[in-house]
XYZ file of C-alpha atoms in Angstrom:
90
model
C -1.235 -23.386 -26.170
C 1.475 -23.868 -28.759
C 1.408 -26.404 -31.588
C 3.568 -28.595 -29.320
C 0.874 -28.323 -26.608
C 3.099 -26.162 -24.424
C 1.739 -23.355 -22.274
C 3.312 -20.182 -20.933
C 2.946 -19.305 -17.261
C 2.636 -15.544 -16.640
C 5.810 -13.977 -15.193
C 4.059 -12.702 -12.028
C 2.996 -16.265 -11.149
C 6.496 -17.605 -11.849
C 7.933 -14.955 -9.499
C 5.289 -15.505 -6.800
C 5.952 -19.260 -6.712
C 9.714 -18.793 -7.225
C 9.681 -21.259 -10.120
C 13.063 -21.841 -11.735
C 13.827 -23.172 -15.222
C 13.382 -26.946 -15.215
C 11.018 -26.864 -12.214
C 8.661 -29.841 -12.057
C 4.937 -29.215 -11.747
C 2.136 -31.522 -10.706
C -0.863 -31.155 -13.027
C -4.429 -32.389 -12.576
C -7.995 -31.534 -13.493
C -10.357 -30.345 -10.764
C -13.998 -29.805 -11.723
C -13.094 -29.013 -15.327
C -10.173 -26.704 -14.470
C -6.479 -27.403 -14.997
C -4.504 -27.111 -11.756
C -0.730 -26.642 -11.761
C 1.150 -27.049 -8.509
C 4.906 -27.017 -7.814
C 5.902 -30.628 -7.205
C 7.109 -31.267 -3.666
C 10.677 -32.419 -3.081
C 9.291 -35.611 -1.541
C 5.865 -36.988 -2.463
C 6.002 -39.228 0.621
C 6.356 -36.250 2.982
C 3.753 -34.324 1.016
C 1.206 -37.148 1.234
C 1.896 -38.195 4.827
C 2.343 -34.690 6.241
C -0.418 -32.466 7.579
C -3.374 -31.993 5.222
C -2.648 -28.881 3.161
C -5.451 -26.334 3.128
C -7.890 -28.511 5.050
C -8.239 -26.035 7.928
C -7.341 -22.944 5.924
C -4.612 -21.668 3.677
C -3.237 -18.902 5.891
C -2.378 -18.680 9.582
C -5.341 -16.351 10.079
C -7.774 -18.793 8.426
C -6.445 -21.685 10.504
C -6.665 -19.641 13.725
C -10.274 -18.677 12.860
C -11.134 -22.339 12.240
C -9.647 -23.373 15.607
C -11.555 -20.590 17.417
C -14.814 -21.711 15.804
C -14.262 -25.349 16.783
C -13.347 -24.427 20.362
C -16.459 -22.238 20.700
C -18.502 -25.238 19.599
C -16.859 -27.347 22.301
C -17.672 -24.714 24.938
C -21.321 -24.575 23.838
C -21.663 -28.371 23.959
C -19.970 -28.516 27.387
C -22.357 -25.875 28.800
C -25.342 -27.758 27.394
C -24.169 -31.062 28.871
C -23.427 -29.471 32.248
C -26.865 -27.824 32.246
C -28.607 -31.113 31.481
C -26.796 -32.996 34.223
C -26.621 -30.354 36.943
C -29.467 -30.770 39.427
C -28.402 -28.321 42.089
C -27.504 -28.934 45.755
C -30.879 -30.584 46.552
C -30.404 -33.236 43.828
């Protein structure tokens, strides 16, 4: 941190996030760590849109989450059907 309390972001991170000079960043503290995040074009769309990262950060993670939830549904449905099925004789 400089005497003006400025920090330098490593070049590889700047390239990965495609940050341009003058880019705005959102900054907060999470469990004692500083988090920098490119500010969205519209905070309203960012806040009211789908929850970011809630079900996973990549398509593969999200697909795995959905598979896991669906398997849970199938297991519960089989259990319920087994409890309520009495066979042809009642």
